[in-house]
Amino acid sequence: LHLGHIRNNLLGYSISKILEANGKKVQKVQIINDRGIHICKSMIAWKQFANGSTPQSLNVKGDKFVGDYYIMFDKIHKEQMNKLIESGMDKDLASDSTDIMKSAKEELTKWENNDKETREIWKMMNDWVYEGFESTYKLLGVSFDKNYYESDTYLLGKDIMLEGLKNNVLYKRDDSSVWINLDGDGLDEKLLQRSDGTSVYMTQDLGTAVQRISDHSNVKGMIYTVGNEQDYHFKVLFKILKKLGYDWADNLYHLSYGMVDLPSGKMKSREGTVVDADDLIYDLIDTVKETTESLDKYQSSNELLDYEEYKKIANVTKKIDPNAPHNVILVLDATSGQNVLNQVEEFNKIIPITGIVMTKLDGTAKGGILLALAKKYKISIIALGLGEKEDDLQLFEAEKFAEA
Protein backbone atom coordinates (compact mmCIF):
# COMPACT_ATOMS: atom_id res chain seq x y z
CA LEU A 1 0.00 0.00 0.00
CA HIS A 2 1.20 3.53 -0.77
CA LEU A 3 0.27 7.16 -0.15
CA GLY A 4 -2.47 7.04 -2.79
CA HIS A 5 -4.12 4.13 -0.98
CA ILE A 6 -3.99 6.08 2.31
CA ARG A 7 -5.81 8.97 0.68
CA ASN A 8 -8.39 6.65 -0.87
CA ASN A 9 -9.09 4.85 2.42
CA LEU A 10 -9.30 8.00 4.52
CA LEU A 11 -11.59 9.76 2.03
CA GLY A 12 -13.97 6.81 1.82
CA TYR A 13 -13.97 6.28 5.58
CA SER A 14 -14.57 9.99 6.20
CA ILE A 15 -17.54 10.08 3.80
CA SER A 16 -19.05 7.05 5.55
CA LYS A 17 -18.78 8.79 8.92
CA ILE A 18 -20.29 12.01 7.56
CA LEU A 19 -23.24 10.07 6.14
CA GLU A 20 -23.70 8.17 9.41
CA ALA A 21 -23.66 11.45 11.34
CA ASN A 22 -26.53 12.60 9.10
CA GLY A 23 -28.65 9.59 9.99
CA LYS A 24 -27.81 7.33 7.06
CA LYS A 25 -27.22 3.61 7.41
CA VAL A 26 -23.87 2.98 5.75
CA GLN A 27 -22.19 -0.26 4.68
CA LYS A 28 -18.43 0.25 4.30
CA VAL A 29 -17.28 -2.05 1.51
CA GLN A 30 -13.84 -2.77 0.11
CA ILE A 31 -13.57 -4.12 -3.42
CA ILE A 32 -10.39 -6.15 -3.76
CA ASN A 33 -9.10 -6.77 -7.26
CA ASP A 34 -7.52 -10.10 -6.38
CA ARG A 35 -7.35 -11.61 -9.86
CA GLY A 36 -6.23 -10.60 -13.32
CA ILE A 37 -3.04 -10.05 -15.25
CA HIS A 38 -1.47 -7.79 -12.60
CA ILE A 39 -1.76 -10.56 -10.01
CA CYS A 40 -0.28 -13.08 -12.44
CA LYS A 41 2.70 -10.79 -13.02
CA SER A 42 3.67 -11.00 -9.35
CA MET A 43 3.07 -14.75 -9.36
CA ILE A 44 5.32 -15.36 -12.38
CA ALA A 45 8.13 -13.22 -10.97
CA TRP A 46 7.91 -15.06 -7.64
CA LYS A 47 7.88 -18.48 -9.33
CA GLN A 48 10.88 -17.64 -11.49
CA PHE A 49 13.08 -15.71 -9.06
CA ALA A 50 12.04 -16.17 -5.39
CA ASN A 51 13.68 -19.56 -4.81
CA GLY A 52 10.89 -20.37 -2.37
CA SER A 53 11.35 -17.32 -0.14
CA THR A 54 8.37 -15.99 1.84
CA PRO A 55 7.58 -12.84 3.84
CA GLN A 56 8.30 -14.84 6.98
CA SER A 57 11.66 -16.14 5.79
CA LEU A 58 12.81 -12.61 4.89
CA ASN A 59 10.95 -10.84 7.72
CA VAL A 60 9.16 -8.56 5.24
CA LYS A 61 5.54 -7.32 5.41
CA GLY A 62 3.38 -9.45 3.12
CA ASP A 63 1.99 -6.80 0.77
CA LYS A 64 5.43 -5.24 0.36
CA PHE A 65 6.97 -8.67 -0.36
CA VAL A 66 4.48 -9.39 -3.16
CA GLY A 67 4.73 -5.81 -4.43
CA ASP A 68 8.48 -6.20 -4.85
CA TYR A 69 7.87 -9.06 -7.30
CA TYR A 70 5.37 -6.91 -9.21
CA ILE A 71 8.14 -4.32 -9.58
CA MET A 72 10.62 -7.04 -10.58
CA PHE A 73 8.26 -8.25 -13.31
CA ASP A 74 8.00 -4.76 -14.80
CA LYS A 75 11.77 -4.31 -14.78
CA ILE A 76 12.42 -7.62 -16.54
CA HIS A 77 9.55 -7.04 -18.98
CA LYS A 78 11.00 -3.66 -20.02
CA GLU A 79 14.46 -5.14 -20.50
CA GLN A 80 13.07 -7.88 -22.75
CA MET A 81 10.80 -5.42 -24.60
CA ASN A 82 13.69 -3.06 -25.38
CA LYS A 83 15.66 -5.93 -26.90
CA LEU A 84 12.71 -6.79 -29.16
CA ILE A 85 12.32 -3.14 -30.19
CA GLU A 86 16.05 -2.94 -30.97
CA SER A 87 15.61 -5.97 -33.22
CA GLY A 88 13.03 -4.02 -35.25
CA MET A 89 9.74 -5.06 -33.64
CA ASP A 90 6.90 -2.56 -33.21
CA LYS A 91 6.63 -1.23 -29.62
CA ASP A 92 3.04 -2.40 -29.00
CA LEU A 93 3.79 -5.85 -30.42
CA ALA A 94 7.00 -6.04 -28.42
CA SER A 95 5.09 -5.24 -25.22
CA ASP A 96 2.87 -8.30 -25.79
CA SER A 97 5.68 -10.55 -27.00
CA THR A 98 8.23 -10.65 -24.16
CA ASP A 99 8.83 -14.08 -22.64
CA ILE A 100 7.81 -12.96 -19.18
CA MET A 101 4.57 -11.32 -20.44
CA LYS A 102 3.66 -14.48 -22.33
CA SER A 103 4.19 -16.43 -19.11
CA ALA A 104 1.91 -14.06 -17.20
CA LYS A 105 -0.86 -14.42 -19.82
CA GLU A 106 -0.51 -18.20 -19.71
CA GLU A 107 -0.76 -18.01 -15.91
CA LEU A 108 -4.01 -16.02 -16.19
CA THR A 109 -5.48 -18.62 -18.56
CA LYS A 110 -4.46 -21.39 -16.13
CA TRP A 111 -6.07 -19.48 -13.26
CA GLU A 112 -9.37 -19.10 -15.12
CA ASN A 113 -9.22 -22.82 -16.00
CA ASN A 114 -8.84 -23.62 -12.26
CA ASP A 115 -5.35 -25.10 -12.58
CA LYS A 116 -4.62 -26.54 -9.11
CA GLU A 117 -1.00 -25.37 -8.71
CA THR A 118 -1.76 -21.90 -10.06
CA ARG A 119 -4.70 -21.48 -7.70
CA GLU A 120 -2.65 -22.62 -4.69
CA ILE A 121 0.14 -20.11 -5.40
CA TRP A 122 -2.45 -17.40 -6.06
CA LYS A 123 -4.17 -18.02 -2.71
CA MET A 124 -0.88 -18.16 -0.81
CA MET A 125 0.38 -14.86 -2.23
CA ASN A 126 -2.96 -13.09 -1.78
CA ASP A 127 -3.07 -14.20 1.86
CA TRP A 128 0.35 -12.59 2.34
CA VAL A 129 -1.03 -9.37 0.88
CA TYR A 130 -4.22 -9.35 2.98
CA GLU A 131 -2.24 -9.85 6.18
CA GLY A 132 -0.13 -6.82 5.27
CA PHE A 133 -3.22 -4.77 4.42
CA GLU A 134 -4.84 -5.47 7.79
CA SER A 135 -1.84 -4.23 9.77
CA THR A 136 -1.85 -0.97 7.77
CA TYR A 137 -5.61 -0.49 8.21
CA LYS A 138 -5.17 -0.83 11.97
CA LEU A 139 -2.52 1.91 11.89
CA LEU A 140 -4.88 4.14 9.89
CA GLY A 141 -7.85 3.40 12.14
CA VAL A 142 -10.15 2.35 9.28
CA SER A 143 -12.32 -0.74 8.96
CA PHE A 144 -14.73 -2.37 6.51
CA ASP A 145 -18.04 -4.15 7.03
CA LYS A 146 -17.52 -6.44 4.05
CA ASN A 147 -14.90 -7.30 1.46
CA TYR A 148 -15.84 -8.17 -2.10
CA TYR A 149 -13.25 -10.19 -3.99
CA GLU A 150 -13.36 -9.93 -7.74
CA SER A 151 -12.30 -13.57 -8.01
CA ASP A 152 -15.81 -14.30 -6.64
CA THR A 153 -17.68 -11.85 -8.89
CA TYR A 154 -15.95 -12.07 -12.28
CA LEU A 155 -17.97 -15.17 -13.23
CA LEU A 156 -21.17 -13.27 -12.48
CA GLY A 157 -19.77 -10.57 -14.75
CA LYS A 158 -19.36 -13.16 -17.51
CA ASP A 159 -22.98 -14.31 -17.04
CA ILE A 160 -24.15 -10.70 -17.29
CA MET A 161 -22.08 -10.34 -20.44
CA LEU A 162 -23.75 -13.43 -22.00
CA GLU A 163 -27.15 -11.93 -21.23
CA GLY A 164 -26.02 -8.72 -22.91
CA LEU A 165 -24.99 -10.66 -26.03
CA LYS A 166 -28.36 -12.40 -26.05
CA ASN A 167 -30.18 -9.06 -25.91
CA ASN A 168 -27.89 -7.47 -28.53
CA VAL A 169 -26.60 -4.87 -26.08
CA LEU A 170 -23.10 -6.33 -26.56
CA TYR A 171 -21.51 -7.84 -29.66
CA LYS A 172 -18.73 -10.27 -30.60
CA ARG A 173 -15.93 -9.53 -33.00
CA ASP A 174 -14.43 -12.08 -35.37
CA ASP A 175 -11.66 -12.89 -32.88
CA SER A 176 -14.37 -13.83 -30.27
CA SER A 177 -13.66 -10.77 -28.09
CA VAL A 178 -16.79 -9.11 -26.62
CA TRP A 179 -17.47 -5.36 -26.89
CA ILE A 180 -20.10 -2.68 -26.40
CA ASN A 181 -20.50 0.33 -28.68
CA LEU A 182 -21.17 3.56 -26.78
CA ASP A 183 -20.46 5.98 -29.62
CA GLY A 184 -24.03 7.26 -29.43
CA ASP A 185 -23.52 8.15 -25.77
CA GLY A 186 -20.44 10.27 -26.38
CA LEU A 187 -18.14 7.46 -25.33
CA ASP A 188 -16.55 4.80 -27.54
CA GLU A 189 -16.28 1.04 -27.94
CA LYS A 190 -15.33 -0.86 -24.79
CA LEU A 191 -13.79 -4.33 -24.48
CA LEU A 192 -15.53 -6.66 -21.99
CA GLN A 193 -13.80 -9.97 -22.73
CA ARG A 194 -10.52 -10.75 -24.47
CA SER A 195 -10.32 -13.02 -27.48
CA ASP A 196 -8.82 -15.78 -25.32
CA GLY A 197 -11.91 -15.73 -23.09
CA THR A 198 -10.31 -14.02 -20.10
CA SER A 199 -12.01 -11.15 -18.28
CA VAL A 200 -11.03 -7.50 -18.03
CA TYR A 201 -11.61 -5.00 -15.19
CA MET A 202 -14.99 -3.93 -16.60
CA THR A 203 -16.31 -7.51 -16.57
CA GLN A 204 -15.37 -7.85 -12.91
CA ASP A 205 -16.87 -4.48 -11.98
CA LEU A 206 -20.18 -5.40 -13.61
CA GLY A 207 -20.38 -8.58 -11.56
CA THR A 208 -19.35 -6.83 -8.32
CA ALA A 209 -21.94 -4.06 -8.73
CA VAL A 210 -24.77 -6.54 -9.35
CA GLN A 211 -23.65 -8.71 -6.41
CA ARG A 212 -23.56 -5.75 -4.03
CA ILE A 213 -27.13 -4.76 -4.94
CA SER A 214 -28.22 -8.39 -4.61
CA ASP A 215 -26.76 -8.50 -1.08
CA HIS A 216 -28.39 -5.20 -0.09
CA SER A 217 -31.62 -4.89 -2.07
CA ASN A 218 -32.84 -1.91 -0.03
CA VAL A 219 -29.75 0.19 -0.73
CA LYS A 220 -30.49 3.72 -1.92
CA GLY A 221 -27.16 4.27 -3.67
CA MET A 222 -23.53 3.30 -3.95
CA ILE A 223 -20.52 5.61 -3.80
CA TYR A 224 -17.28 4.55 -5.48
CA THR A 225 -14.32 6.39 -3.93
CA VAL A 226 -11.69 6.21 -6.69
CA GLY A 227 -9.15 8.66 -8.16
CA ASN A 228 -9.98 10.81 -11.18
CA GLU A 229 -7.84 8.74 -13.53
CA GLN A 230 -10.79 6.32 -13.52
CA ASP A 231 -13.44 8.93 -14.40
CA TYR A 232 -13.97 7.45 -17.85
CA HIS A 233 -14.11 3.89 -16.53
CA PHE A 234 -17.00 4.68 -14.20
CA LYS A 235 -18.91 6.63 -16.83
CA VAL A 236 -18.74 3.53 -19.01
CA LEU A 237 -19.56 1.13 -16.14
CA PHE A 238 -22.68 3.06 -15.10
CA LYS A 239 -23.79 3.42 -18.74
CA ILE A 240 -23.37 -0.32 -19.46
CA LEU A 241 -25.36 -1.26 -16.34
CA LYS A 242 -28.14 1.10 -17.41
CA LYS A 243 -28.23 -0.34 -20.94
CA LEU A 244 -28.34 -3.86 -19.48
CA GLY A 245 -31.56 -2.90 -17.70
CA TYR A 246 -30.38 -2.18 -14.16
CA ASP A 247 -32.37 0.92 -13.22
CA TRP A 248 -30.51 1.29 -9.92
CA ALA A 249 -27.51 2.38 -12.00
CA ASP A 250 -29.02 5.90 -11.75
CA ASN A 251 -28.10 5.85 -8.04
CA LEU A 252 -24.43 5.06 -8.53
CA TYR A 253 -21.94 7.84 -7.86
CA HIS A 254 -18.21 8.10 -8.49
CA LEU A 255 -16.51 10.21 -5.80
CA SER A 256 -13.61 11.39 -7.93
CA TYR A 257 -10.57 13.10 -6.45
CA GLY A 258 -7.22 14.36 -7.71
CA MET A 259 -4.29 12.00 -7.72
CA VAL A 260 -1.27 12.32 -5.45
CA ASP A 261 1.85 12.88 -7.56
CA LEU A 262 5.52 13.01 -6.64
CA PRO A 263 7.84 15.82 -7.82
CA SER A 264 9.10 13.29 -10.36
CA GLY A 265 5.61 12.57 -11.64
CA LYS A 266 2.85 10.02 -11.10
CA MET A 267 3.36 7.26 -8.55
CA LYS A 268 3.55 3.84 -10.20
CA SER A 269 3.43 0.67 -8.11
CA ARG A 270 4.88 -1.46 -10.88
CA GLU A 271 7.95 0.78 -11.08
CA GLY A 272 8.34 1.17 -7.32
CA THR A 273 8.00 4.97 -7.56
CA VAL A 274 5.64 5.27 -4.59
CA VAL A 275 5.60 6.57 -1.03
CA ASP A 276 5.11 3.45 1.08
CA ALA A 277 2.06 3.75 3.37
CA ASP A 278 3.65 2.15 6.42
CA ASP A 279 6.87 4.15 6.08
CA LEU A 280 4.84 7.36 5.90
CA ILE A 281 2.68 6.47 8.93
CA TYR A 282 5.68 5.53 11.08
CA ASP A 283 7.54 8.67 9.98
CA LEU A 284 4.56 10.76 11.10
CA ILE A 285 4.37 8.93 14.43
CA ASP A 286 8.09 9.49 15.03
CA THR A 287 7.83 13.16 14.05
CA VAL A 288 4.89 13.77 16.39
CA LYS A 289 6.68 11.93 19.19
CA GLU A 290 9.90 13.94 18.74
CA THR A 291 8.00 17.23 18.57
CA THR A 292 5.93 16.40 21.64
CA GLU A 293 8.87 15.24 23.73
CA SER A 294 10.81 18.39 22.88
CA LEU A 295 8.20 20.43 24.74
CA ASP A 296 8.93 20.73 28.49
CA LYS A 297 5.31 20.54 29.55
CA TYR A 298 4.89 17.25 27.69
CA GLN A 299 8.08 15.55 28.78
CA SER A 300 7.44 11.91 29.53
CA SER A 301 7.39 10.82 33.13
CA ASN A 302 10.27 8.46 32.46
CA GLU A 303 12.53 11.38 31.54
CA LEU A 304 11.62 13.29 34.69
CA LEU A 305 11.78 10.35 37.10
CA ASP A 306 14.59 7.84 37.39
CA TYR A 307 12.52 4.98 38.75
CA GLU A 308 15.37 2.58 39.40
CA GLU A 309 17.29 5.12 41.48
CA TYR A 310 14.26 5.85 43.66
CA LYS A 311 13.70 2.13 44.19
CA LYS A 312 17.31 1.75 45.36
CA ILE A 313 16.92 4.61 47.86
CA ALA A 314 13.73 3.08 49.25
CA ASN A 315 15.38 -0.34 49.61
CA VAL A 316 18.41 1.12 51.42
CA THR A 317 16.23 2.95 53.97
CA LYS A 318 14.25 -0.25 54.61
CA LYS A 319 17.48 -2.03 55.63
CA ILE A 320 17.90 0.54 58.41
CA ASP A 321 14.22 0.64 59.34
CA PRO A 322 11.68 -1.83 57.89
CA ASN A 323 8.98 0.84 58.20
CA ALA A 324 10.94 3.39 56.18
CA PRO A 325 10.48 5.62 54.40
CA HIS A 326 8.22 7.37 56.90
CA ASN A 327 7.63 10.45 54.81
CA VAL A 328 8.05 10.87 51.07
CA ILE A 329 7.77 14.45 49.84
CA LEU A 330 7.68 14.95 46.08
CA VAL A 331 8.84 18.33 44.70
CA LEU A 332 6.99 19.31 41.54
CA ASP A 333 7.22 22.10 38.97
CA ALA A 334 3.89 23.91 38.47
CA THR A 335 4.91 24.93 34.95
CA SER A 336 4.71 21.25 33.87
CA GLY A 337 0.92 21.55 33.80
CA GLN A 338 -1.05 18.33 33.49
CA ASN A 339 2.16 16.29 33.38
CA VAL A 340 2.35 16.85 37.16
CA LEU A 341 -0.52 14.39 37.53
CA ASN A 342 1.38 11.80 35.47
CA GLN A 343 4.46 12.21 37.67
CA VAL A 344 2.49 11.68 40.86
CA GLU A 345 0.76 8.65 39.36
CA GLU A 346 4.03 7.00 38.33
CA PHE A 347 5.98 7.91 41.50
CA ASN A 348 3.20 6.55 43.69
CA LYS A 349 3.70 3.15 42.06
CA ILE A 350 7.26 3.06 43.42
CA ILE A 351 6.99 4.77 46.81
CA PRO A 352 3.71 6.04 48.32
CA ILE A 353 3.86 9.85 48.50
CA THR A 354 2.90 11.54 51.78
CA GLY A 355 3.33 15.17 50.80
CA ILE A 356 3.94 17.57 47.92
CA VAL A 357 5.96 20.76 47.52
CA MET A 358 4.90 22.77 44.47
CA THR A 359 7.48 25.19 43.04
CA LYS A 360 7.21 28.02 40.49
CA LEU A 361 3.64 28.70 41.54
CA ASP A 362 3.94 32.36 40.64
CA GLY A 363 0.45 32.84 39.25
CA THR A 364 -3.10 31.94 40.29
CA ALA A 365 -3.69 30.34 36.90
CA LYS A 366 -1.27 27.57 37.89
CA GLY A 367 -3.00 26.98 41.20
CA GLY A 368 -5.67 24.74 39.70
CA ILE A 369 -3.21 21.88 39.55
CA LEU A 370 -3.15 21.80 43.38
CA LEU A 371 -6.89 21.27 43.48
CA ALA A 372 -6.62 18.47 40.92
CA LEU A 373 -3.87 16.75 42.96
CA ALA A 374 -5.69 17.05 46.26
CA LYS A 375 -8.94 15.77 44.79
CA LYS A 376 -7.47 12.82 42.90
CA TYR A 377 -4.74 11.58 45.25
CA LYS A 378 -5.72 12.94 48.73
CA ILE A 379 -2.08 13.95 49.30
CA SER A 380 -1.14 16.80 51.63
CA ILE A 381 0.32 19.97 50.14
CA ILE A 382 3.33 20.83 52.37
CA ALA A 383 4.70 24.03 50.86
CA LEU A 384 4.59 26.35 47.86
CA GLY A 385 7.45 27.95 45.97
CA LEU A 386 6.29 31.40 44.89
CA GLY A 387 9.57 32.70 43.47
CA GLU A 388 13.29 32.09 43.08
CA LYS A 389 14.50 33.21 46.55
CA GLU A 390 14.85 31.10 49.70
CA ASP A 391 12.17 33.14 51.49
CA ASP A 392 9.73 32.48 48.65
CA LEU A 393 9.21 28.88 49.84
CA GLN A 394 6.22 29.10 52.18
CA LEU A 395 4.23 26.56 54.17
CA PHE A 396 0.92 25.82 52.53
CA GLU A 397 -2.16 27.32 54.19
CA ALA A 398 -5.40 26.21 52.56
CA GLU A 399 -7.48 29.21 53.63
CA LYS A 400 -4.98 31.79 52.40
CA PHE A 401 -4.57 29.86 49.15
CA ALA A 402 -8.33 29.81 48.62
CA GLU A 403 -8.61 33.54 49.31
CA ALA A 404 -5.84 34.29 46.83
Coordinates of C-alpha atoms in Angstrom, one line a residue, residues 31 35 37 55-56 79 81 194 230 264 311 323 334 352 400:
I31 CA -13.6 -4.1 -3.4
R35 CA -7.3 -11.6 -9.9
I37 CA -3.0 -10.1 -15.2
P55 CA 7.6 -12.8 3.8
Q56 CA 8.3 -14.8 7.0
E79 CA 14.5 -5.1 -20.5
M81 CA 10.8 -5.4 -24.6
R194 CA -10.5 -10.8 -24.5
Q230 CA -10.8 6.3 -13.5
S264 CA 9.1 13.3 -10.4
K311 CA 13.7 2.1 44.2
N323 CA 9.0 0.8 58.2
A334 CA 3.9 23.9 38.5
P352 CA 3.7 6.0 48.3
K400 CA -5.0 31.8 52.4

